[in-house]
Amino acid sequence: MACNDENEPLLSGLATPRTQKTNGDRPKKRRFRRVRSAPFADFVPTDGNREAALPRSGSIFGRLNPSLKKVALFLTLYMGLGTICFYTTRTQIKGDKTNGILDALYFCVVTMTTVGYGDLVPNSDLAKLLACAFVFTGMALVGLVLTKAADYLAEKQEILLVKALHMNQKVGELQVLKEIETNRVKYKFYTTLIILVVLILTGTIFLYEVENLGLVDSFYCVCSTITTLGYGDKSFSTEGGRIFAVFWILASTICLAQCFLYVAEVNTENRQRALVKWVLSRRTTNVDLEAADIDDDGVVGAAEFVLFKLKEMGKICQQDISVIMEEFENLDVDQSGTLSVSDISEAQSVETRMP
């Protein structure tokens, strides 16, 4: 998180830290290495059963996440209500029709994904108002719910992708998890891109074989569909084609949106890493030491230097530090400037006594 507060002190209002000393005035040297709660520490195998420690992707439908259950519920409600509404107003919708219920479901999906081929169009005030209502609620459903589900499913397949990329190498579970943690967004992009290519090929072949379109027209229809252009000169016109389109349009449009989202995230992540590399590689000057000296005692401790570098990298700002310091002061019951087990226990007991 970056803030425009380069000239503000990092820890405003912080009491002068007590320096531990030994043998006269010589400060005791402390070295900070690594926080124990590392991001991937929870996945490190702790017993002999190493296979059980690694989260398995398996089938994406093997164990349905609670959030996916919620997504399935919202999608079912939307599609069910939309199908009922558009089926009851089917006489007020003109265009190329096949089966009443199927056309209503197909029109609902085309409306939700904003593809809008034009092969089925509302032809009355009621049908038009229903289309307006369902296009907005459908876009909200795609943006707020379905994209999160797609992101979750992409994460579930990351381990399989990393293992496939290192198939000819002897890579342990911990190395796989570290690789995913380091390049999470990049592997999400690769996973989504592979799925998108499969969907494009599947849609092209289906249109060529079932809808009897030419190869170029099939690919053209696929591209105009997944980008939600929906020119309307080529679309799904058979019963079998519309059954396929109900699932394929929804999956392909969301997949393309996620793919572009991950491209933007990868670009942002690369710029952030370039900034971090520059901050860590440049020489520290006297001006930097003066800026990093929080308590103005003429020397920069390890904590002060780390905070200064993190702020330079744009990872923290004054607001973040103020919130953390407020929590520290609340936990530091005896006002000693340090935290101990007794401080935590006493702070918890105070919280339980509060009404």
mmCIF file of C-alpha atoms in Angstrom:
data_model
loop_
_atom_site.group_PDB
_atom_site.id
_atom_site.type_symbol
_atom_site.label_atom_id
_atom_site.label_comp_id
_atom_site.label_asym_id
_atom_site.label_seq_id
_atom_site.Cartn_x
_atom_site.Cartn_y
_atom_site.Cartn_z
ATOM 1 C CA MET A 1 0.000 0.000 0.000
ATOM 2 C CA ALA A 2 1.541 3.299 -1.048
ATOM 3 C CA CYS A 3 0.753 6.704 0.411
ATOM 4 C CA ASN A 4 2.001 10.166 -0.412
ATOM 5 C CA ASP A 5 3.612 10.817 2.943
ATOM 6 C CA GLU A 6 7.311 10.623 2.185
ATOM 7 C CA ASN A 7 8.094 13.630 4.376
ATOM 8 C CA GLU A 8 6.129 12.418 7.401
ATOM 9 C CA PRO A 9 7.840 10.641 10.275
ATOM 10 C CA LEU A 10 7.320 6.895 10.218
ATOM 11 C CA LEU A 11 6.397 6.512 13.869
ATOM 12 C CA SER A 12 4.987 9.804 15.059
ATOM 13 C CA GLY A 13 4.467 9.917 18.798
ATOM 14 C CA LEU A 14 6.538 6.817 19.434
ATOM 15 C CA ALA A 15 8.301 6.784 22.756
ATOM 16 C CA THR A 16 12.071 6.655 22.605
ATOM 17 C CA PRO A 17 12.943 2.983 22.451
ATOM 18 C CA ARG A 18 15.043 1.519 25.204
ATOM 19 C CA THR A 19 18.353 0.239 23.978
ATOM 20 C CA GLN A 20 19.512 -2.974 25.590
ATOM 21 C CA LYS A 21 23.057 -2.584 26.798
ATOM 22 C CA THR A 22 25.704 -4.903 28.037
ATOM 23 C CA ASN A 23 29.260 -4.302 29.234
ATOM 24 C CA GLY A 24 28.893 -0.580 29.891
ATOM 25 C CA ASP A 25 27.425 1.517 27.122
ATOM 26 C CA ARG A 26 27.891 -0.985 24.329
ATOM 27 C CA PRO A 27 24.491 -1.894 22.896
ATOM 28 C CA LYS A 28 23.557 -5.523 22.605
ATOM 29 C CA LYS A 29 23.535 -6.572 18.951
ATOM 30 C CA ARG A 30 20.270 -8.058 17.740
ATOM 31 C CA ARG A 31 19.760 -9.602 14.326
ATOM 32 C CA PHE A 32 16.367 -9.970 12.693
ATOM 33 C CA ARG A 33 16.070 -12.822 10.240
ATOM 34 C CA ARG A 34 12.566 -14.021 9.457
ATOM 35 C CA VAL A 35 9.101 -13.760 10.916
ATOM 36 C CA ARG A 36 7.938 -17.138 12.136
ATOM 37 C CA SER A 37 4.514 -16.796 10.516
ATOM 38 C CA ALA A 38 5.830 -16.931 6.950
ATOM 39 C CA PRO A 39 3.116 -16.998 4.239
ATOM 40 C CA PHE A 40 3.705 -20.648 3.370
ATOM 41 C CA ALA A 41 4.583 -21.877 6.853
ATOM 42 C CA ASP A 42 1.153 -23.367 7.407
ATOM 43 C CA PHE A 43 1.721 -25.731 4.483
ATOM 44 C CA VAL A 44 5.084 -27.078 5.542
ATOM 45 C CA PRO A 45 4.856 -30.826 6.329
ATOM 46 C CA THR A 46 5.121 -31.411 10.047
ATOM 47 C CA ASP A 47 5.128 -35.181 10.132
ATOM 48 C CA GLY A 48 6.125 -38.172 8.085
ATOM 49 C CA ASN A 49 3.044 -38.033 5.927
ATOM 50 C CA ARG A 50 4.319 -35.425 3.487
ATOM 51 C CA GLU A 51 1.744 -36.209 0.849
ATOM 52 C CA ALA A 52 -1.095 -35.294 3.181
ATOM 53 C CA ALA A 53 0.476 -31.898 3.922
ATOM 54 C CA LEU A 54 0.277 -30.699 0.322
ATOM 55 C CA PRO A 55 -3.134 -29.356 -0.700
ATOM 56 C CA ARG A 56 -4.392 -31.422 -3.607
ATOM 57 C CA SER A 57 -6.303 -29.852 -6.435
ATOM 58 C CA GLY A 58 -7.824 -33.003 -7.882
ATOM 59 C CA SER A 59 -11.128 -32.350 -9.562
ATOM 60 C CA ILE A 60 -12.447 -28.828 -9.218
ATOM 61 C CA PHE A 61 -15.798 -30.318 -8.310
ATOM 62 C CA GLY A 62 -14.364 -32.810 -5.802
ATOM 63 C CA ARG A 63 -14.902 -30.709 -2.706
ATOM 64 C CA LEU A 64 -17.178 -27.750 -3.286
ATOM 65 C CA ASN A 65 -16.044 -24.659 -1.421
ATOM 66 C CA PRO A 66 -18.756 -22.868 0.616
ATOM 67 C CA SER A 67 -18.271 -19.758 -1.541
ATOM 68 C CA LEU A 68 -18.894 -21.855 -4.646
ATOM 69 C CA LYS A 69 -22.105 -23.145 -3.120
ATOM 70 C CA LYS A 70 -23.199 -19.550 -2.702
ATOM 71 C CA VAL A 71 -22.259 -18.815 -6.317
ATOM 72 C CA ALA A 72 -24.212 -21.844 -7.517
ATOM 73 C CA LEU A 73 -27.233 -20.701 -5.491
ATOM 74 C CA PHE A 74 -27.173 -17.134 -6.882
ATOM 75 C CA LEU A 75 -26.630 -18.358 -10.429
ATOM 76 C CA THR A 76 -29.463 -20.887 -10.161
ATOM 77 C CA LEU A 77 -31.840 -18.258 -8.777
ATOM 78 C CA TYR A 78 -30.920 -15.772 -11.504
ATOM 79 C CA MET A 79 -31.146 -18.270 -14.346
ATOM 80 C CA GLY A 80 -34.336 -19.823 -12.988
ATOM 81 C CA LEU A 81 -36.097 -16.491 -12.496
ATOM 82 C CA GLY A 82 -34.859 -15.212 -15.850
ATOM 83 C CA THR A 83 -36.003 -18.324 -17.674
ATOM 84 C CA ILE A 84 -39.468 -18.112 -16.107
ATOM 85 C CA CYS A 85 -39.822 -14.404 -16.932
ATOM 86 C CA PHE A 86 -38.642 -14.689 -20.523
ATOM 87 C CA TYR A 87 -40.660 -17.879 -21.080
ATOM 88 C CA THR A 88 -43.874 -16.196 -19.934
ATOM 89 C CA THR A 89 -43.140 -13.309 -22.303
ATOM 90 C CA ARG A 90 -41.916 -15.519 -25.170
ATOM 91 C CA THR A 91 -44.631 -14.210 -27.483
ATOM 92 C CA GLN A 92 -43.211 -10.708 -26.911
ATOM 93 C CA ILE A 93 -39.724 -11.758 -28.042
ATOM 94 C CA LYS A 94 -39.095 -11.975 -31.763
ATOM 95 C CA GLY A 95 -36.336 -13.712 -33.666
ATOM 96 C CA ASP A 96 -35.042 -17.179 -34.537
ATOM 97 C CA LYS A 97 -36.755 -19.559 -32.088
ATOM 98 C CA THR A 98 -36.277 -23.262 -31.373
ATOM 99 C CA ASN A 99 -37.743 -24.378 -28.047
ATOM 100 C CA GLY A 100 -39.642 -22.116 -25.662
ATOM 101 C CA ILE A 101 -37.824 -22.945 -22.408
ATOM 102 C CA LEU A 102 -34.446 -23.348 -24.095
ATOM 103 C CA ASP A 103 -34.813 -20.023 -25.913
ATOM 104 C CA ALA A 104 -35.709 -18.302 -22.643
ATOM 105 C CA LEU A 105 -32.637 -19.753 -20.897
ATOM 106 C CA TYR A 106 -30.421 -18.913 -23.881
ATOM 107 C CA PHE A 107 -31.743 -15.344 -24.002
ATOM 108 C CA CYS A 108 -31.105 -15.018 -20.260
ATOM 109 C CA VAL A 109 -27.436 -16.031 -20.668
ATOM 110 C CA VAL A 110 -26.917 -13.808 -23.717
ATOM 111 C CA THR A 111 -28.393 -10.901 -21.766
ATOM 112 C CA MET A 112 -26.388 -11.537 -18.581
ATOM 113 C CA THR A 113 -23.063 -11.721 -20.442
ATOM 114 C CA THR A 114 -23.985 -8.672 -22.596
ATOM 115 C CA VAL A 115 -23.285 -10.661 -25.788
ATOM 116 C CA GLY A 116 -26.627 -9.654 -27.318
ATOM 117 C CA TYR A 117 -26.479 -11.347 -30.720
ATOM 118 C CA GLY A 118 -29.781 -9.875 -31.829
ATOM 119 C CA ASP A 119 -31.153 -13.252 -32.937
ATOM 120 C CA LEU A 120 -33.706 -12.896 -30.132
ATOM 121 C CA VAL A 121 -34.880 -9.393 -29.195
ATOM 122 C CA PRO A 122 -37.655 -8.065 -26.901
ATOM 123 C CA ASN A 123 -40.606 -6.710 -28.861
ATOM 124 C CA SER A 124 -42.810 -5.143 -26.158
ATOM 125 C CA ASP A 125 -42.454 -2.667 -23.312
ATOM 126 C CA LEU A 126 -42.694 -5.417 -20.692
ATOM 127 C CA ALA A 127 -40.068 -7.582 -22.398
ATOM 128 C CA LYS A 128 -37.754 -4.595 -22.807
ATOM 129 C CA LEU A 129 -38.080 -3.619 -19.143
ATOM 130 C CA LEU A 130 -37.340 -7.212 -18.110
ATOM 131 C CA ALA A 131 -34.270 -7.240 -20.350
ATOM 132 C CA CYS A 132 -33.048 -3.990 -18.768
ATOM 133 C CA ALA A 133 -33.499 -5.389 -15.270
ATOM 134 C CA PHE A 134 -31.775 -8.682 -16.032
ATOM 135 C CA VAL A 135 -28.838 -7.140 -17.878
ATOM 136 C CA PHE A 136 -27.896 -4.987 -14.864
ATOM 137 C CA THR A 137 -28.423 -7.724 -12.288
ATOM 138 C CA GLY A 138 -26.590 -10.149 -14.554
ATOM 139 C CA MET A 139 -23.563 -7.854 -14.890
ATOM 140 C CA ALA A 140 -23.501 -7.419 -11.131
ATOM 141 C CA LEU A 141 -23.654 -11.198 -10.674
ATOM 142 C CA VAL A 142 -20.776 -11.720 -13.112
ATOM 143 C CA GLY A 143 -18.652 -8.947 -11.627
ATOM 144 C CA LEU A 144 -19.209 -9.612 -7.923
ATOM 145 C CA VAL A 145 -19.794 -13.337 -7.702
ATOM 146 C CA LEU A 146 -18.852 -15.382 -10.753
ATOM 147 C CA THR A 147 -15.416 -13.785 -11.234
ATOM 148 C CA LYS A 148 -14.533 -14.643 -7.618
ATOM 149 C CA ALA A 149 -15.545 -18.231 -8.272
ATOM 150 C CA ALA A 150 -13.385 -18.284 -11.414
ATOM 151 C CA ASP A 151 -10.452 -16.909 -9.414
ATOM 152 C CA TYR A 152 -10.928 -19.635 -6.810
ATOM 153 C CA LEU A 153 -11.018 -22.370 -9.456
ATOM 154 C CA ALA A 154 -7.854 -20.971 -11.069
ATOM 155 C CA GLU A 155 -6.097 -21.137 -7.688
ATOM 156 C CA LYS A 156 -7.186 -24.760 -7.263
ATOM 157 C CA GLN A 157 -5.369 -25.726 -10.461
ATOM 158 C CA GLU A 158 -2.130 -23.858 -9.767
ATOM 159 C CA ILE A 159 -0.392 -26.782 -8.079
ATOM 160 C CA LEU A 160 -1.195 -29.071 -11.009
ATOM 161 C CA LEU A 161 0.225 -26.503 -13.417
ATOM 162 C CA VAL A 162 3.442 -25.991 -11.425
ATOM 163 C CA LYS A 163 3.936 -29.753 -11.145
ATOM 164 C CA ALA A 164 3.410 -30.123 -14.877
ATOM 165 C CA LEU A 165 5.982 -27.398 -15.607
ATOM 166 C CA HIS A 166 8.531 -29.170 -13.364
ATOM 167 C CA MET A 167 7.587 -32.676 -14.444
ATOM 168 C CA ASN A 168 11.153 -33.659 -15.380
ATOM 169 C CA GLN A 169 12.676 -32.168 -12.234
ATOM 170 C CA LYS A 170 12.747 -33.529 -8.708
ATOM 171 C CA VAL A 171 10.811 -30.819 -6.919
ATOM 172 C CA GLY A 172 9.447 -31.293 -3.397
ATOM 173 C CA GLU A 173 6.173 -30.037 -1.996
ATOM 174 C CA LEU A 174 7.786 -27.102 -0.208
ATOM 175 C CA GLN A 175 9.492 -25.936 -3.393
ATOM 176 C CA VAL A 176 6.183 -26.142 -5.264
ATOM 177 C CA LEU A 177 4.452 -24.042 -2.617
ATOM 178 C CA LYS A 178 7.254 -21.484 -2.617
ATOM 179 C CA GLU A 179 7.061 -21.249 -6.398
ATOM 180 C CA ILE A 180 3.295 -20.688 -6.246
ATOM 181 C CA GLU A 181 3.626 -18.114 -3.475
ATOM 182 C CA THR A 182 6.258 -16.190 -5.446
ATOM 183 C CA ASN A 183 4.504 -16.286 -8.838
ATOM 184 C CA ARG A 184 0.863 -16.743 -7.849
ATOM 185 C CA VAL A 185 -0.600 -14.184 -10.266
ATOM 186 C CA LYS A 186 1.557 -15.390 -13.163
ATOM 187 C CA TYR A 187 0.410 -18.990 -12.733
ATOM 188 C CA LYS A 188 -3.213 -17.847 -12.458
ATOM 189 C CA PHE A 189 -2.740 -16.109 -15.803
ATOM 190 C CA TYR A 190 -1.184 -19.219 -17.366
ATOM 191 C CA THR A 191 -4.004 -21.411 -16.041
ATOM 192 C CA THR A 192 -6.715 -19.065 -17.290
ATOM 193 C CA LEU A 193 -4.993 -18.666 -20.664
ATOM 194 C CA ILE A 194 -4.849 -22.439 -21.164
ATOM 195 C CA ILE A 195 -8.543 -22.765 -20.285
ATOM 196 C CA LEU A 196 -9.391 -19.875 -22.625
ATOM 197 C CA VAL A 197 -7.543 -21.494 -25.545
ATOM 198 C CA VAL A 198 -9.395 -24.760 -24.881
ATOM 199 C CA LEU A 199 -12.737 -22.911 -24.835
ATOM 200 C CA ILE A 200 -11.936 -21.093 -28.084
ATOM 201 C CA LEU A 201 -10.989 -24.334 -29.831
ATOM 202 C CA THR A 202 -14.054 -26.109 -28.426
ATOM 203 C CA GLY A 203 -16.406 -23.334 -29.554
ATOM 204 C CA THR A 204 -14.861 -23.151 -33.025
ATOM 205 C CA ILE A 205 -15.072 -26.900 -33.589
ATOM 206 C CA PHE A 206 -18.638 -27.041 -32.283
ATOM 207 C CA LEU A 207 -19.848 -24.220 -34.544
ATOM 208 C CA TYR A 208 -18.100 -25.825 -37.498
ATOM 209 C CA GLU A 209 -19.532 -29.296 -36.867
ATOM 210 C CA VAL A 210 -22.987 -28.600 -35.392
ATOM 211 C CA GLU A 211 -23.988 -25.157 -36.682
ATOM 212 C CA ASN A 212 -22.467 -25.891 -40.122
ATOM 213 C CA LEU A 213 -20.519 -22.643 -40.253
ATOM 214 C CA GLY A 214 -17.282 -22.282 -42.179
ATOM 215 C CA LEU A 215 -14.033 -22.516 -40.256
ATOM 216 C CA VAL A 216 -13.369 -18.780 -40.485
ATOM 217 C CA ASP A 217 -16.999 -17.931 -39.645
ATOM 218 C CA SER A 218 -16.846 -20.286 -36.651
ATOM 219 C CA PHE A 219 -13.710 -18.633 -35.284
ATOM 220 C CA TYR A 220 -15.192 -15.209 -36.055
ATOM 221 C CA CYS A 221 -18.364 -16.075 -34.119
ATOM 222 C CA VAL A 222 -16.315 -17.357 -31.181
ATOM 223 C CA CYS A 223 -14.240 -14.156 -31.019
ATOM 224 C CA SER A 224 -17.271 -11.862 -31.300
ATOM 225 C CA THR A 225 -18.967 -13.875 -28.547
ATOM 226 C CA ILE A 226 -16.221 -14.086 -25.901
ATOM 227 C CA THR A 227 -15.443 -10.372 -26.343
ATOM 228 C CA THR A 228 -19.222 -9.694 -25.985
ATOM 229 C CA LEU A 229 -19.312 -7.850 -29.328
ATOM 230 C CA GLY A 230 -22.145 -10.067 -30.562
ATOM 231 C CA TYR A 231 -22.489 -8.647 -34.075
ATOM 232 C CA GLY A 232 -25.431 -10.968 -34.651
ATOM 233 C CA ASP A 233 -24.668 -12.063 -38.215
ATOM 234 C CA LYS A 234 -23.408 -15.398 -36.830
ATOM 235 C CA SER A 235 -24.865 -17.066 -33.742
ATOM 236 C CA PHE A 236 -26.229 -20.328 -32.302
ATOM 237 C CA SER A 237 -29.457 -21.161 -34.114
ATOM 238 C CA THR A 238 -30.095 -24.870 -33.422
ATOM 239 C CA GLU A 239 -31.402 -26.526 -30.252
ATOM 240 C CA GLY A 240 -28.149 -28.383 -29.697
ATOM 241 C CA GLY A 241 -26.182 -25.207 -30.346
ATOM 242 C CA ARG A 242 -28.147 -23.210 -27.793
ATOM 243 C CA ILE A 243 -27.824 -25.913 -25.135
ATOM 244 C CA PHE A 244 -24.056 -25.771 -25.683
ATOM 245 C CA ALA A 245 -24.107 -21.941 -25.753
ATOM 246 C CA VAL A 246 -25.781 -21.693 -22.338
ATOM 247 C CA PHE A 247 -22.680 -23.176 -20.689
ATOM 248 C CA TRP A 248 -19.992 -22.145 -23.172
ATOM 249 C CA ILE A 249 -20.858 -18.430 -23.396
ATOM 250 C CA LEU A 250 -20.902 -18.055 -19.621
ATOM 251 C CA ALA A 251 -17.577 -19.860 -19.156
ATOM 252 C CA SER A 252 -15.720 -18.227 -22.058
ATOM 253 C CA THR A 253 -16.715 -14.606 -21.392
ATOM 254 C CA ILE A 254 -15.782 -14.851 -17.703
ATOM 255 C CA CYS A 255 -12.545 -16.639 -18.562
ATOM 256 C CA LEU A 256 -11.483 -13.885 -20.971
ATOM 257 C CA ALA A 257 -12.293 -11.188 -18.410
ATOM 258 C CA GLN A 258 -10.204 -12.997 -15.776
ATOM 259 C CA CYS A 259 -7.356 -13.414 -18.251
ATOM 260 C CA PHE A 260 -7.156 -9.661 -18.887
ATOM 261 C CA LEU A 261 -7.442 -9.014 -15.147
ATOM 262 C CA TYR A 262 -4.438 -11.254 -14.481
ATOM 263 C CA VAL A 263 -2.469 -9.524 -17.260
ATOM 264 C CA ALA A 264 -2.999 -6.209 -15.468
ATOM 265 C CA GLU A 265 -2.066 -7.775 -12.113
ATOM 266 C CA VAL A 266 1.108 -9.338 -13.550
ATOM 267 C CA ASN A 267 2.108 -5.968 -14.990
ATOM 268 C CA THR A 268 1.517 -4.255 -11.635
ATOM 269 C CA GLU A 269 3.418 -6.987 -9.808
ATOM 270 C CA ASN A 270 6.387 -6.676 -12.192
ATOM 271 C CA ARG A 271 6.534 -2.922 -11.655
ATOM 272 C CA GLN A 272 6.413 -3.438 -7.889
ATOM 273 C CA ARG A 273 9.248 -5.971 -8.061
ATOM 274 C CA ALA A 274 11.305 -3.585 -10.195
ATOM 275 C CA LEU A 275 10.810 -0.878 -7.555
ATOM 276 C CA VAL A 276 11.818 -3.275 -4.771
ATOM 277 C CA LYS A 277 14.918 -4.317 -6.716
ATOM 278 C CA TRP A 278 15.880 -0.681 -7.242
ATOM 279 C CA VAL A 279 15.374 0.189 -3.570
ATOM 280 C CA LEU A 280 17.483 -2.771 -2.402
ATOM 281 C CA SER A 281 20.253 -2.236 -4.962
ATOM 282 C CA ARG A 282 20.851 1.490 -4.599
ATOM 283 C CA ARG A 283 23.424 2.813 -2.153
ATOM 284 C CA THR A 284 22.288 4.157 1.189
ATOM 285 C CA THR A 285 23.283 7.793 1.670
ATOM 286 C CA ASN A 286 23.570 10.104 4.673
ATOM 287 C CA VAL A 287 20.259 11.647 3.656
ATOM 288 C CA ASP A 288 18.643 8.202 3.839
ATOM 289 C CA LEU A 289 20.047 7.617 7.320
ATOM 290 C CA GLU A 290 18.705 10.960 8.479
ATOM 291 C CA ALA A 291 15.262 10.125 7.059
ATOM 292 C CA ALA A 292 15.317 6.653 8.641
ATOM 293 C CA ASP A 293 16.287 7.958 12.095
ATOM 294 C CA ILE A 294 12.828 7.849 13.673
ATOM 295 C CA ASP A 295 13.759 8.899 17.212
ATOM 296 C CA ASP A 296 16.457 11.421 16.174
ATOM 297 C CA ASP A 297 19.099 9.797 18.347
ATOM 298 C CA GLY A 298 21.767 9.908 15.641
ATOM 299 C CA VAL A 299 21.761 6.160 14.947
ATOM 300 C CA VAL A 300 19.443 3.914 12.909
ATOM 301 C CA GLY A 301 18.370 0.612 14.426
ATOM 302 C CA ALA A 302 17.301 -2.471 12.509
ATOM 303 C CA ALA A 303 13.579 -1.774 12.992
ATOM 304 C CA GLU A 304 13.990 1.833 11.835
ATOM 305 C CA PHE A 305 15.931 0.762 8.742
ATOM 306 C CA VAL A 306 13.354 -1.918 7.833
ATOM 307 C CA LEU A 307 10.489 0.564 8.166
ATOM 308 C CA PHE A 308 12.324 3.101 6.014
ATOM 309 C CA LYS A 309 12.993 0.561 3.254
ATOM 310 C CA LEU A 310 9.420 -0.773 3.335
ATOM 311 C CA LYS A 311 8.090 2.741 2.973
ATOM 312 C CA GLU A 312 10.448 3.380 0.059
ATOM 313 C CA MET A 313 9.132 0.239 -1.620
ATOM 314 C CA GLY A 314 5.586 1.524 -1.251
ATOM 315 C CA LYS A 315 4.572 -1.444 0.902
ATOM 316 C CA ILE A 316 3.548 0.641 3.924
ATOM 317 C CA CYS A 317 2.601 4.225 4.699
ATOM 318 C CA GLN A 318 2.084 6.414 7.743
ATOM 319 C CA GLN A 319 -1.551 5.377 8.080
ATOM 320 C CA ASP A 320 -0.592 1.685 8.251
ATOM 321 C CA ILE A 321 2.038 2.351 10.903
ATOM 322 C CA SER A 322 -0.319 4.510 12.974
ATOM 323 C CA VAL A 323 -2.903 1.715 13.094
ATOM 324 C CA ILE A 324 -0.249 -0.837 14.099
ATOM 325 C CA MET A 325 1.202 1.464 16.767
ATOM 326 C CA GLU A 326 -2.281 2.032 18.190
ATOM 327 C CA GLU A 327 -2.725 -1.728 18.551
ATOM 328 C CA PHE A 328 0.731 -1.994 20.145
ATOM 329 C CA GLU A 329 -0.085 0.718 22.695
ATOM 330 C CA ASN A 330 -3.357 -0.997 23.574
ATOM 331 C CA LEU A 331 -1.544 -4.284 24.179
ATOM 332 C CA ASP A 332 1.318 -2.645 26.112
ATOM 333 C CA VAL A 333 -0.658 -2.492 29.342
ATOM 334 C CA ASP A 334 2.311 -1.747 31.629
ATOM 335 C CA GLN A 335 3.617 0.949 29.244
ATOM 336 C CA SER A 336 7.079 -0.611 29.201
ATOM 337 C CA GLY A 337 7.587 -0.231 25.466
ATOM 338 C CA THR A 338 7.732 -4.004 24.999
ATOM 339 C CA LEU A 339 5.160 -6.794 24.820
ATOM 340 C CA SER A 340 5.186 -9.891 26.981
ATOM 341 C CA VAL A 341 2.833 -12.781 27.690
ATOM 342 C CA SER A 342 1.563 -10.998 30.784
ATOM 343 C CA ASP A 343 0.713 -7.919 28.676
ATOM 344 C CA ILE A 344 -1.315 -9.995 26.246
ATOM 345 C CA SER A 345 -3.136 -11.830 29.043
ATOM 346 C CA GLU A 346 -3.943 -8.613 30.863
ATOM 347 C CA ALA A 347 -5.120 -6.899 27.688
ATOM 348 C CA GLN A 348 -7.417 -9.837 26.923
ATOM 349 C CA SER A 349 -8.830 -9.794 30.436
ATOM 350 C CA VAL A 350 -9.533 -6.059 30.133
ATOM 351 C CA GLU A 351 -11.392 -6.676 26.862
ATOM 352 C CA THR A 352 -13.539 -9.397 28.443
ATOM 353 C CA ARG A 353 -14.447 -7.100 31.357
ATOM 354 C CA MET A 354 -15.519 -4.302 29.032
ATOM 355 C CA PRO A 355 -19.312 -4.182 28.390
#
